[in-house]
């Protein structure tokens, strides 16, 4: 696996690959890799000639400086995992290599309100920071395909929106959520949970599945209220949101027969850690 720290070296290498007609799959990450990240690398390996992964803990998407400071950094382990997965190129830039004009969000993005709800409502400017860094990385890597996890579904929608509105020539691929044995969605932040909280956090996926099973029979507001109560009853668990929404635009749903796909999406805080999860319900599974 080739490792690059500067954008010029990486771009020169990628230029050579493109000249040879090779396709490039790109997996942007913030490191502290786990099986979820590696599943994205594996998907890219299946359909692209070369796979590029980036590890960059992007300061502009953190609202809380202590969250940025606490973000786990495990580069040596990450490199070993990427090599084992057959990743071809790793890009690990320093902050200065990405932000030569200063570490601030200096571009205005209009996501039609998609960025101010759910995760955006408690983390203002978070998605502007994500969009800024992914746009910069896409300009550097110029991949054919961009691999993103369903786990960060709102981020996936926003980045798809960014690609469309800026006419970026890349195809997005959404990869399924990898889970721990008890159903907890894998996340670099899970490492910060105590053993007990991590075990109890299995309730999030169980509750999502229960909500999905009720979708054709129980009113949406009742599904949401029951789900929130069932997670909140665990000591030190607090639901930020648990909603059944239109999967295309994250708008509330009055009548499930009016939408194509639904998403049940939640964010739960436990032990000072924010856990995200969701479940997509395809239109075929909604009975009218
Ligand atoms: P992160 O390093 O947290 O920014 O995540 C990098 C990419 O990995 C994003 O596209 C995430 O959605 C994806 N990802 C994170 N956790 C998982 C998971 N449990 N399963 C699949 N993809 C994931």
PDB file of N, CA, C and O in Angstrom, residues 30-104:
ATOM      1  N   UNK A  30     -12.196   9.084   9.095  1.00  0.00           N
ATOM      2  CA  UNK A  30     -11.445   9.835  10.103  1.00  0.00           C
ATOM      3  C   UNK A  30     -10.570   8.890  10.925  1.00  0.00           C
ATOM      4  O   UNK A  30     -10.124   9.238  12.029  1.00  0.00           O
ATOM      5  N   UNK A  31     -10.347   7.684  10.398  1.00  0.00           N
ATOM      6  CA  UNK A  31      -9.452   6.756  11.084  1.00  0.00           C
ATOM      7  C   UNK A  31     -10.127   6.035  12.235  1.00  0.00           C
ATOM      8  O   UNK A  31     -11.358   6.000  12.316  1.00  0.00           O
ATOM      9  N   UNK A  32      -9.284   5.464  13.137  1.00  0.00           N
ATOM     10  CA  UNK A  32      -9.790   4.576  14.195  1.00  0.00           C
ATOM     11  C   UNK A  32     -10.675   3.520  13.531  1.00  0.00           C
ATOM     12  O   UNK A  32     -11.836   3.319  13.893  1.00  0.00           O
ATOM     13  N   UNK A  33     -10.095   2.887  12.537  1.00  0.00           N
ATOM     14  CA  UNK A  33     -10.875   2.018  11.652  1.00  0.00           C
ATOM     15  C   UNK A  33     -11.399   0.761  12.348  1.00  0.00           C
ATOM     16  O   UNK A  33     -10.776   0.239  13.268  1.00  0.00           O
ATOM     17  N   UNK A  34     -12.560   0.327  11.876  1.00  0.00           N
ATOM     18  CA  UNK A  34     -13.171  -0.906  12.359  1.00  0.00           C
ATOM     19  C   UNK A  34     -13.743  -1.652  11.148  1.00  0.00           C
ATOM     20  O   UNK A  34     -13.608  -1.184  10.005  1.00  0.00           O
ATOM     21  N   UNK A  35     -14.407  -2.768  11.426  1.00  0.00           N
ATOM     22  CA  UNK A  35     -14.933  -3.600  10.339  1.00  0.00           C
ATOM     23  C   UNK A  35     -15.891  -2.832   9.422  1.00  0.00           C
ATOM     24  O   UNK A  35     -16.007  -3.142   8.237  1.00  0.00           O
ATOM     25  N   UNK A  36     -16.603  -1.832   9.973  1.00  0.00           N
ATOM     26  CA  UNK A  36     -17.514  -1.021   9.149  1.00  0.00           C
ATOM     27  C   UNK A  36     -16.748  -0.298   8.048  1.00  0.00           C
ATOM     28  O   UNK A  36     -17.124  -0.345   6.869  1.00  0.00           O
ATOM     29  N   UNK A  37     -15.650   0.352   8.419  1.00  0.00           N
ATOM     30  CA  UNK A  37     -14.831   1.041   7.418  1.00  0.00           C
ATOM     31  C   UNK A  37     -14.280   0.046   6.396  1.00  0.00           C
ATOM     32  O   UNK A  37     -14.259   0.302   5.196  1.00  0.00           O
ATOM     33  N   UNK A  38     -13.807  -1.086   6.919  1.00  0.00           N
ATOM     34  CA  UNK A  38     -13.178  -2.068   6.029  1.00  0.00           C
ATOM     35  C   UNK A  38     -14.191  -2.621   5.026  1.00  0.00           C
ATOM     36  O   UNK A  38     -13.850  -2.931   3.882  1.00  0.00           O
ATOM     37  N   UNK A  39     -15.464  -2.678   5.430  1.00  0.00           N
ATOM     38  CA  UNK A  39     -16.492  -3.161   4.476  1.00  0.00           C
ATOM     39  C   UNK A  39     -16.608  -2.199   3.288  1.00  0.00           C
ATOM     40  O   UNK A  39     -16.916  -2.615   2.175  1.00  0.00           O
ATOM     41  N   UNK A  40     -16.354  -0.921   3.516  1.00  0.00           N
ATOM     42  CA  UNK A  40     -16.378   0.053   2.410  1.00  0.00           C
ATOM     43  C   UNK A  40     -15.195  -0.195   1.464  1.00  0.00           C
ATOM     44  O   UNK A  40     -15.326  -0.129   0.238  1.00  0.00           O
ATOM     45  N   UNK A  41     -14.034  -0.486   2.066  1.00  0.00           N
ATOM     46  CA  UNK A  41     -12.840  -0.789   1.255  1.00  0.00           C
ATOM     47  C   UNK A  41     -13.117  -2.043   0.416  1.00  0.00           C
ATOM     48  O   UNK A  41     -12.808  -2.096  -0.777  1.00  0.00           O
ATOM     49  N   UNK A  42     -13.740  -3.038   1.055  1.00  0.00           N
ATOM     50  CA  UNK A  42     -14.025  -4.293   0.327  1.00  0.00           C
ATOM     51  C   UNK A  42     -15.005  -4.066  -0.819  1.00  0.00           C
ATOM     52  O   UNK A  42     -14.841  -4.609  -1.908  1.00  0.00           O
ATOM     53  N   UNK A  43     -16.019  -3.232  -0.586  1.00  0.00           N
ATOM     54  CA  UNK A  43     -16.968  -2.924  -1.681  1.00  0.00           C
ATOM     55  C   UNK A  43     -16.232  -2.255  -2.825  1.00  0.00           C
ATOM     56  O   UNK A  43     -16.449  -2.581  -3.996  1.00  0.00           O
ATOM     57  N   UNK A  44     -15.353  -1.303  -2.492  1.00  0.00           N
ATOM     58  CA  UNK A  44     -14.615  -0.585  -3.538  1.00  0.00           C
ATOM     59  C   UNK A  44     -13.708  -1.550  -4.302  1.00  0.00           C
ATOM     60  O   UNK A  44     -13.601  -1.483  -5.525  1.00  0.00           O
ATOM     61  N   UNK A  45     -13.078  -2.461  -3.569  1.00  0.00           N
ATOM     62  CA  UNK A  45     -12.169  -3.416  -4.221  1.00  0.00           C
ATOM     63  C   UNK A  45     -12.890  -4.273  -5.257  1.00  0.00           C
ATOM     64  O   UNK A  45     -12.331  -4.639  -6.273  1.00  0.00           O
ATOM     65  N   UNK A  46     -14.173  -4.554  -4.944  1.00  0.00           N
ATOM     66  CA  UNK A  46     -14.936  -5.416  -5.864  1.00  0.00           C
ATOM     67  C   UNK A  46     -15.209  -4.730  -7.189  1.00  0.00           C
ATOM     68  O   UNK A  46     -15.340  -5.378  -8.208  1.00  0.00           O
ATOM     69  N   UNK A  47     -15.330  -3.389  -7.181  1.00  0.00           N
ATOM     70  CA  UNK A  47     -15.753  -2.803  -8.457  1.00  0.00           C
ATOM     71  C   UNK A  47     -14.775  -1.780  -9.050  1.00  0.00           C
ATOM     72  O   UNK A  47     -14.994  -1.321 -10.161  1.00  0.00           O
ATOM     73  N   UNK A  48     -13.720  -1.417  -8.322  1.00  0.00           N
ATOM     74  CA  UNK A  48     -12.765  -0.459  -8.897  1.00  0.00           C
ATOM     75  C   UNK A  48     -11.375  -1.084  -9.017  1.00  0.00           C
ATOM     76  O   UNK A  48     -11.028  -1.989  -8.265  1.00  0.00           O
ATOM     77  N   UNK A  49     -10.578  -0.533  -9.932  1.00  0.00           N
ATOM     78  CA  UNK A  49      -9.224  -1.078 -10.124  1.00  0.00           C
ATOM     79  C   UNK A  49      -8.328  -0.737  -8.940  1.00  0.00           C
ATOM     80  O   UNK A  49      -7.522  -1.547  -8.505  1.00  0.00           O
ATOM     81  N   UNK A  50      -8.447   0.496  -8.446  1.00  0.00           N
ATOM     82  CA  UNK A  50      -7.608   0.908  -7.318  1.00  0.00           C
ATOM     83  C   UNK A  50      -8.478   1.541  -6.241  1.00  0.00           C
ATOM     84  O   UNK A  50      -9.448   2.265  -6.544  1.00  0.00           O
ATOM     85  N   UNK A  51      -8.113   1.284  -4.976  1.00  0.00           N
ATOM     86  CA  UNK A  51      -8.882   1.835  -3.862  1.00  0.00           C
ATOM     87  C   UNK A  51      -8.012   2.822  -3.079  1.00  0.00           C
ATOM     88  O   UNK A  51      -6.897   2.493  -2.668  1.00  0.00           O
ATOM     89  N   UNK A  52      -8.548   4.020  -2.916  1.00  0.00           N
ATOM     90  CA  UNK A  52      -7.868   5.057  -2.135  1.00  0.00           C
ATOM     91  C   UNK A  52      -8.671   5.293  -0.865  1.00  0.00           C
ATOM     92  O   UNK A  52      -9.884   5.494  -0.913  1.00  0.00           O
ATOM     93  N   UNK A  53      -7.970   5.253   0.272  1.00  0.00           N
ATOM     94  CA  UNK A  53      -8.633   5.582   1.546  1.00  0.00           C
ATOM     95  C   UNK A  53      -7.953   6.834   2.090  1.00  0.00           C
ATOM     96  O   UNK A  53      -6.738   7.004   1.926  1.00  0.00           O
ATOM     97  N   UNK A  54      -8.732   7.723   2.690  1.00  0.00           N
ATOM     98  CA  UNK A  54      -8.088   8.857   3.378  1.00  0.00           C
ATOM     99  C   UNK A  54      -8.399   8.761   4.856  1.00  0.00           C
ATOM    100  O   UNK A  54      -9.478   8.300   5.248  1.00  0.00           O
ATOM    101  N   UNK A  55      -7.421   9.163   5.650  1.00  0.00           N
ATOM    102  CA  UNK A  55      -7.636   9.277   7.094  1.00  0.00           C
ATOM    103  C   UNK A  55      -7.335  10.720   7.449  1.00  0.00           C
ATOM    104  O   UNK A  55      -6.193  11.190   7.315  1.00  0.00           O
ATOM    105  N   UNK A  56      -8.380  11.435   7.844  1.00  0.00           N
ATOM    106  CA  UNK A  56      -8.202  12.852   8.175  1.00  0.00           C
ATOM    107  C   UNK A  56      -9.263  13.235   9.199  1.00  0.00           C
ATOM    108  O   UNK A  56     -10.458  13.176   8.911  1.00  0.00           O
ATOM    109  N   UNK A  57      -8.816  13.558  10.402  1.00  0.00           N
ATOM    110  CA  UNK A  57      -9.765  14.007  11.429  1.00  0.00           C
ATOM    111  C   UNK A  57      -9.980  15.490  11.177  1.00  0.00           C
ATOM    112  O   UNK A  57      -9.123  16.321  11.488  1.00  0.00           O
ATOM    113  N   UNK A  58     -11.124  15.772  10.559  1.00  0.00           N
ATOM    114  CA  UNK A  58     -11.369  17.108  10.016  1.00  0.00           C
ATOM    115  C   UNK A  58     -11.842  18.102  11.088  1.00  0.00           C
ATOM    116  O   UNK A  58     -12.977  18.003  11.558  1.00  0.00           O
ATOM    117  N   UNK A  59     -11.009  19.067  11.446  1.00  0.00           N
ATOM    118  CA  UNK A  59     -11.386  19.967  12.545  1.00  0.00           C
ATOM    119  C   UNK A  59     -12.640  20.791  12.271  1.00  0.00           C
ATOM    120  O   UNK A  59     -13.367  21.105  13.207  1.00  0.00           O
ATOM    121  N   UNK A  60     -12.936  21.110  10.999  1.00  0.00           N
ATOM    122  CA  UNK A  60     -14.067  22.030  10.758  1.00  0.00           C
ATOM    123  C   UNK A  60     -15.434  21.370  10.952  1.00  0.00           C
ATOM    124  O   UNK A  60     -16.447  22.057  10.924  1.00  0.00           O
ATOM    125  N   UNK A  61     -15.479  20.062  11.158  1.00  0.00           N
ATOM    126  CA  UNK A  61     -16.788  19.447  11.376  1.00  0.00           C
ATOM    127  C   UNK A  61     -17.077  19.164  12.843  1.00  0.00           C
ATOM    128  O   UNK A  61     -18.106  18.593  13.179  1.00  0.00           O
ATOM    129  N   UNK A  62     -16.151  19.572  13.715  1.00  0.00           N
ATOM    130  CA  UNK A  62     -16.365  19.399  15.161  1.00  0.00           C
ATOM    131  C   UNK A  62     -16.825  20.720  15.754  1.00  0.00           C
ATOM    132  O   UNK A  62     -16.156  21.744  15.576  1.00  0.00           O
ATOM    133  N   UNK A  63     -17.966  20.700  16.450  1.00  0.00           N
ATOM    134  CA  UNK A  63     -18.407  21.927  17.123  1.00  0.00           C
ATOM    135  C   UNK A  63     -17.724  22.062  18.471  1.00  0.00           C
ATOM    136  O   UNK A  63     -17.479  23.150  18.951  1.00  0.00           O
ATOM    137  N   UNK A  64     -17.430  20.868  19.050  1.00  0.00           N
ATOM    138  CA  UNK A  64     -16.899  20.866  20.397  1.00  0.00           C
ATOM    139  C   UNK A  64     -15.402  20.516  20.338  1.00  0.00           C
ATOM    140  O   UNK A  64     -15.037  19.395  19.981  1.00  0.00           O
ATOM    141  N   UNK A  65     -14.539  21.473  20.682  1.00  0.00           N
ATOM    142  CA  UNK A  65     -13.099  21.211  20.588  1.00  0.00           C
ATOM    143  C   UNK A  65     -12.657  20.008  21.413  1.00  0.00           C
ATOM    144  O   UNK A  65     -11.714  19.308  21.036  1.00  0.00           O
ATOM    145  N   UNK A  66     -13.377  19.719  22.520  1.00  0.00           N
ATOM    146  CA  UNK A  66     -12.944  18.581  23.337  1.00  0.00           C
ATOM    147  C   UNK A  66     -13.295  17.265  22.628  1.00  0.00           C
ATOM    148  O   UNK A  66     -12.608  16.258  22.794  1.00  0.00           O
ATOM    149  N   UNK A  67     -14.364  17.271  21.822  1.00  0.00           N
ATOM    150  CA  UNK A  67     -14.720  16.073  21.042  1.00  0.00           C
ATOM    151  C   UNK A  67     -13.617  15.804  20.005  1.00  0.00           C
ATOM    152  O   UNK A  67     -13.204  14.669  19.788  1.00  0.00           O
ATOM    153  N   UNK A  68     -13.124  16.873  19.401  1.00  0.00           N
ATOM    154  CA  UNK A  68     -12.034  16.753  18.419  1.00  0.00           C
ATOM    155  C   UNK A  68     -10.781  16.189  19.095  1.00  0.00           C
ATOM    156  O   UNK A  68     -10.119  15.297  18.569  1.00  0.00           O
ATOM    157  N   UNK A  69     -10.504  16.714  20.287  1.00  0.00           N
ATOM    158  CA  UNK A  69      -9.306  16.280  21.008  1.00  0.00           C
ATOM    159  C   UNK A  69      -9.410  14.809  21.421  1.00  0.00           C
ATOM    160  O   UNK A  69      -8.447  14.048  21.357  1.00  0.00           O
ATOM    161  N   UNK A  70     -10.651  14.420  21.802  1.00  0.00           N
ATOM    162  CA  UNK A  70     -10.857  13.053  22.297  1.00  0.00           C
ATOM    163  C   UNK A  70     -10.968  12.033  21.168  1.00  0.00           C
ATOM    164  O   UNK A  70     -11.017  10.837  21.411  1.00  0.00           O
ATOM    165  N   UNK A  71     -11.076  12.520  19.902  1.00  0.00           N
ATOM    166  CA  UNK A  71     -11.318  11.580  18.805  1.00  0.00           C
ATOM    167  C   UNK A  71     -10.162  10.568  18.739  1.00  0.00           C
ATOM    168  O   UNK A  71      -8.995  10.956  18.706  1.00  0.00           O
ATOM    169  N   UNK A  72     -10.489   9.256  18.741  1.00  0.00           N
ATOM    170  CA  UNK A  72      -9.395   8.263  18.798  1.00  0.00           C
ATOM    171  C   UNK A  72      -8.494   8.292  17.566  1.00  0.00           C
ATOM    172  O   UNK A  72      -8.969   8.461  16.451  1.00  0.00           O
ATOM    173  N   UNK A  73      -7.197   8.155  17.780  1.00  0.00           N
ATOM    174  CA  UNK A  73      -6.241   8.128  16.661  1.00  0.00           C
ATOM    175  C   UNK A  73      -5.383   6.879  16.807  1.00  0.00           C
ATOM    176  O   UNK A  73      -4.671   6.726  17.805  1.00  0.00           O
ATOM    177  N   UNK A  74      -5.473   5.981  15.824  1.00  0.00           N
ATOM    178  CA  UNK A  74      -4.820   4.667  15.927  1.00  0.00           C
ATOM    179  C   UNK A  74      -4.151   4.339  14.590  1.00  0.00           C
ATOM    180  O   UNK A  74      -4.427   3.284  14.005  1.00  0.00           O
ATOM    181  N   UNK A  75      -3.304   5.266  14.124  1.00  0.00           N
ATOM    182  CA  UNK A  75      -2.801   5.160  12.745  1.00  0.00           C
ATOM    183  C   UNK A  75      -2.096   3.836  12.425  1.00  0.00           C
ATOM    184  O   UNK A  75      -2.352   3.253  11.371  1.00  0.00           O
ATOM    185  N   UNK A  76      -1.231   3.353  13.339  1.00  0.00           N
ATOM    186  CA  UNK A  76      -0.495   2.125  13.006  1.00  0.00           C
ATOM    187  C   UNK A  76      -1.436   0.944  12.812  1.00  0.00           C
ATOM    188  O   UNK A  76      -1.284   0.151  11.878  1.00  0.00           O
ATOM    189  N   UNK A  77      -2.437   0.873  13.700  1.00  0.00           N
ATOM    190  CA  UNK A  77      -3.416  -0.224  13.588  1.00  0.00           C
ATOM    191  C   UNK A  77      -4.229  -0.043  12.295  1.00  0.00           C
ATOM    192  O   UNK A  77      -4.506  -1.011  11.580  1.00  0.00           O
ATOM    193  N   UNK A  78      -4.589   1.195  11.996  1.00  0.00           N
ATOM    194  CA  UNK A  78      -5.370   1.473  10.773  1.00  0.00           C
ATOM    195  C   UNK A  78      -4.601   1.012   9.533  1.00  0.00           C
ATOM    196  O   UNK A  78      -5.160   0.384   8.629  1.00  0.00           O
ATOM    197  N   UNK A  79      -3.295   1.336   9.508  1.00  0.00           N
ATOM    198  CA  UNK A  79      -2.475   0.970   8.345  1.00  0.00           C
ATOM    199  C   UNK A  79      -2.449  -0.550   8.183  1.00  0.00           C
ATOM    200  O   UNK A  79      -2.628  -1.076   7.082  1.00  0.00           O
ATOM    201  N   UNK A  80      -2.296  -1.255   9.307  1.00  0.00           N
ATOM    202  CA  UNK A  80      -2.264  -2.726   9.242  1.00  0.00           C
ATOM    203  C   UNK A  80      -3.596  -3.260   8.700  1.00  0.00           C
ATOM    204  O   UNK A  80      -3.626  -4.166   7.855  1.00  0.00           O
ATOM    205  N   UNK A  81      -4.703  -2.696   9.160  1.00  0.00           N
ATOM    206  CA  UNK A  81      -6.024  -3.170   8.699  1.00  0.00           C
ATOM    207  C   UNK A  81      -6.223  -2.886   7.210  1.00  0.00           C
ATOM    208  O   UNK A  81      -6.755  -3.714   6.466  1.00  0.00           O
ATOM    209  N   UNK A  82      -5.784  -1.716   6.775  1.00  0.00           N
ATOM    210  CA  UNK A  82      -5.960  -1.352   5.360  1.00  0.00           C
ATOM    211  C   UNK A  82      -5.115  -2.249   4.460  1.00  0.00           C
ATOM    212  O   UNK A  82      -5.565  -2.686   3.397  1.00  0.00           O
ATOM    213  N   UNK A  83      -3.882  -2.531   4.919  1.00  0.00           N
ATOM    214  CA  UNK A  83      -3.004  -3.418   4.121  1.00  0.00           C
ATOM    215  C   UNK A  83      -3.656  -4.782   3.989  1.00  0.00           C
ATOM    216  O   UNK A  83      -3.701  -5.362   2.907  1.00  0.00           O
ATOM    217  N   UNK A  84      -4.187  -5.279   5.111  1.00  0.00           N
ATOM    218  CA  UNK A  84      -4.812  -6.613   5.108  1.00  0.00           C
ATOM    219  C   UNK A  84      -6.020  -6.636   4.169  1.00  0.00           C
ATOM    220  O   UNK A  84      -6.280  -7.633   3.488  1.00  0.00           O
ATOM    221  N   UNK A  85      -6.751  -5.517   4.122  1.00  0.00           N
ATOM    222  CA  UNK A  85      -7.958  -5.465   3.278  1.00  0.00           C
ATOM    223  C   UNK A  85      -7.622  -5.250   1.797  1.00  0.00           C
ATOM    224  O   UNK A  85      -8.503  -5.273   0.954  1.00  0.00           O
ATOM    225  N   UNK A  86      -6.337  -4.979   1.523  1.00  0.00           N
ATOM    226  CA  UNK A  86      -5.935  -4.811   0.122  1.00  0.00           C
ATOM    227  C   UNK A  86      -6.132  -3.403  -0.410  1.00  0.00           C
ATOM    228  O   UNK A  86      -6.240  -3.202  -1.629  1.00  0.00           O
ATOM    229  N   UNK A  87      -6.176  -2.427   0.494  1.00  0.00           N
ATOM    230  CA  UNK A  87      -6.282  -1.034   0.047  1.00  0.00           C
ATOM    231  C   UNK A  87      -4.994  -0.672  -0.711  1.00  0.00           C
ATOM    232  O   UNK A  87      -3.901  -1.070  -0.309  1.00  0.00           O
ATOM    233  N   UNK A  88      -5.123   0.069  -1.815  1.00  0.00           N
ATOM    234  CA  UNK A  88      -3.946   0.359  -2.640  1.00  0.00           C
ATOM    235  C   UNK A  88      -3.206   1.613  -2.198  1.00  0.00           C
ATOM    236  O   UNK A  88      -1.980   1.663  -2.230  1.00  0.00           O
ATOM    237  N   UNK A  89      -3.991   2.640  -1.827  1.00  0.00           N
ATOM    238  CA  UNK A  89      -3.352   3.929  -1.518  1.00  0.00           C
ATOM    239  C   UNK A  89      -4.007   4.531  -0.278  1.00  0.00           C
ATOM    240  O   UNK A  89      -5.233   4.557  -0.163  1.00  0.00           O
ATOM    241  N   UNK A  90      -3.162   5.016   0.633  1.00  0.00           N
ATOM    242  CA  UNK A  90      -3.685   5.720   1.815  1.00  0.00           C
ATOM    243  C   UNK A  90      -3.204   7.170   1.764  1.00  0.00           C
ATOM    244  O   UNK A  90      -2.021   7.431   1.557  1.00  0.00           O
ATOM    245  N   UNK A  91      -4.134   8.081   1.968  1.00  0.00           N
ATOM    246  CA  UNK A  91      -3.797   9.507   2.029  1.00  0.00           C
ATOM    247  C   UNK A  91      -3.988   9.955   3.477  1.00  0.00           C
ATOM    248  O   UNK A  91      -5.098   9.885   4.012  1.00  0.00           O
ATOM    249  N   UNK A  92      -2.893  10.378   4.128  1.00  0.00           N
ATOM    250  CA  UNK A  92      -2.982  10.843   5.522  1.00  0.00           C
ATOM    251  C   UNK A  92      -2.390  12.240   5.632  1.00  0.00           C
ATOM    252  O   UNK A  92      -1.255  12.414   6.077  1.00  0.00           O
ATOM    253  N   UNK A  93      -3.140  13.244   5.225  1.00  0.00           N
ATOM    254  CA  UNK A  93      -2.584  14.592   5.258  1.00  0.00           C
ATOM    255  C   UNK A  93      -2.600  15.192   6.658  1.00  0.00           C
ATOM    256  O   UNK A  93      -3.434  14.817   7.489  1.00  0.00           O
ATOM    257  N   UNK A  94      -1.675  16.109   6.921  1.00  0.00           N
ATOM    258  CA  UNK A  94      -1.735  16.935   8.129  1.00  0.00           C
ATOM    259  C   UNK A  94      -2.797  17.998   7.854  1.00  0.00           C
ATOM    260  O   UNK A  94      -3.137  18.267   6.687  1.00  0.00           O
ATOM    261  N   UNK A  95      -3.274  18.645   8.904  1.00  0.00           N
ATOM    262  CA  UNK A  95      -4.313  19.678   8.749  1.00  0.00           C
ATOM    263  C   UNK A  95      -3.856  20.756   7.750  1.00  0.00           C
ATOM    264  O   UNK A  95      -4.619  21.182   6.875  1.00  0.00           O
ATOM    265  N   UNK A  96      -2.585  21.149   7.843  1.00  0.00           N
ATOM    266  CA  UNK A  96      -2.075  22.226   6.971  1.00  0.00           C
ATOM    267  C   UNK A  96      -2.083  21.829   5.488  1.00  0.00           C
ATOM    268  O   UNK A  96      -2.175  22.689   4.611  1.00  0.00           O
ATOM    269  N   UNK A  97      -1.966  20.526   5.232  1.00  0.00           N
ATOM    270  CA  UNK A  97      -1.939  20.075   3.829  1.00  0.00           C
ATOM    271  C   UNK A  97      -3.317  20.197   3.191  1.00  0.00           C
ATOM    272  O   UNK A  97      -3.444  20.273   1.972  1.00  0.00           O
ATOM    273  N   UNK A  98      -4.355  20.218   4.006  1.00  0.00           N
ATOM    274  CA  UNK A  98      -5.719  20.338   3.481  1.00  0.00           C
ATOM    275  C   UNK A  98      -6.164  21.797   3.507  1.00  0.00           C
ATOM    276  O   UNK A  98      -6.713  22.326   2.543  1.00  0.00           O
ATOM    277  N   UNK A  99      -5.926  22.460   4.637  1.00  0.00           N
ATOM    278  CA  UNK A  99      -6.418  23.832   4.796  1.00  0.00           C
ATOM    279  C   UNK A  99      -5.271  24.835   4.708  1.00  0.00           C
ATOM    280  O   UNK A  99      -4.792  25.319   5.721  1.00  0.00           O
ATOM    281  N   UNK A 100      -4.862  25.117   3.476  1.00  0.00           N
ATOM    282  CA  UNK A 100      -3.784  26.110   3.381  1.00  0.00           C
ATOM    283  C   UNK A 100      -4.319  27.533   3.522  1.00  0.00           C
ATOM    284  O   UNK A 100      -3.575  28.480   3.657  1.00  0.00           O
ATOM    285  N   UNK A 101      -5.662  27.664   3.511  1.00  0.00           N
ATOM    286  CA  UNK A 101      -6.218  29.018   3.678  1.00  0.00           C
ATOM    287  C   UNK A 101      -6.846  29.213   5.055  1.00  0.00           C
ATOM    288  O   UNK A 101      -7.690  30.093   5.249  1.00  0.00           O
ATOM    289  N   UNK A 102      -6.504  28.366   6.017  1.00  0.00           N
ATOM    290  CA  UNK A 102      -7.031  28.526   7.370  1.00  0.00           C
ATOM    291  C   UNK A 102      -8.121  27.515   7.678  1.00  0.00           C
ATOM    292  O   UNK A 102      -8.886  27.133   6.804  1.00  0.00           O
ATOM    293  N   UNK A 103      -8.169  27.128   8.964  1.00  0.00           N
ATOM    294  CA  UNK A 103      -9.087  26.069   9.364  1.00  0.00           C
ATOM    295  C   UNK A 103     -10.466  26.637   9.700  1.00  0.00           C
ATOM    296  O   UNK A 103     -10.860  26.725  10.856  1.00  0.00           O
ATOM    297  N   UNK A 104     -11.185  27.090   8.700  1.00  0.00           N
ATOM    298  CA  UNK A 104     -12.559  27.574   8.893  1.00  0.00           C
ATOM    299  C   UNK A 104     -13.401  27.141   7.695  1.00  0.00           C
ATOM    300  O   UNK A 104     -12.867  26.888   6.616  1.00  0.00           O
TER     301      UNK A 104
END
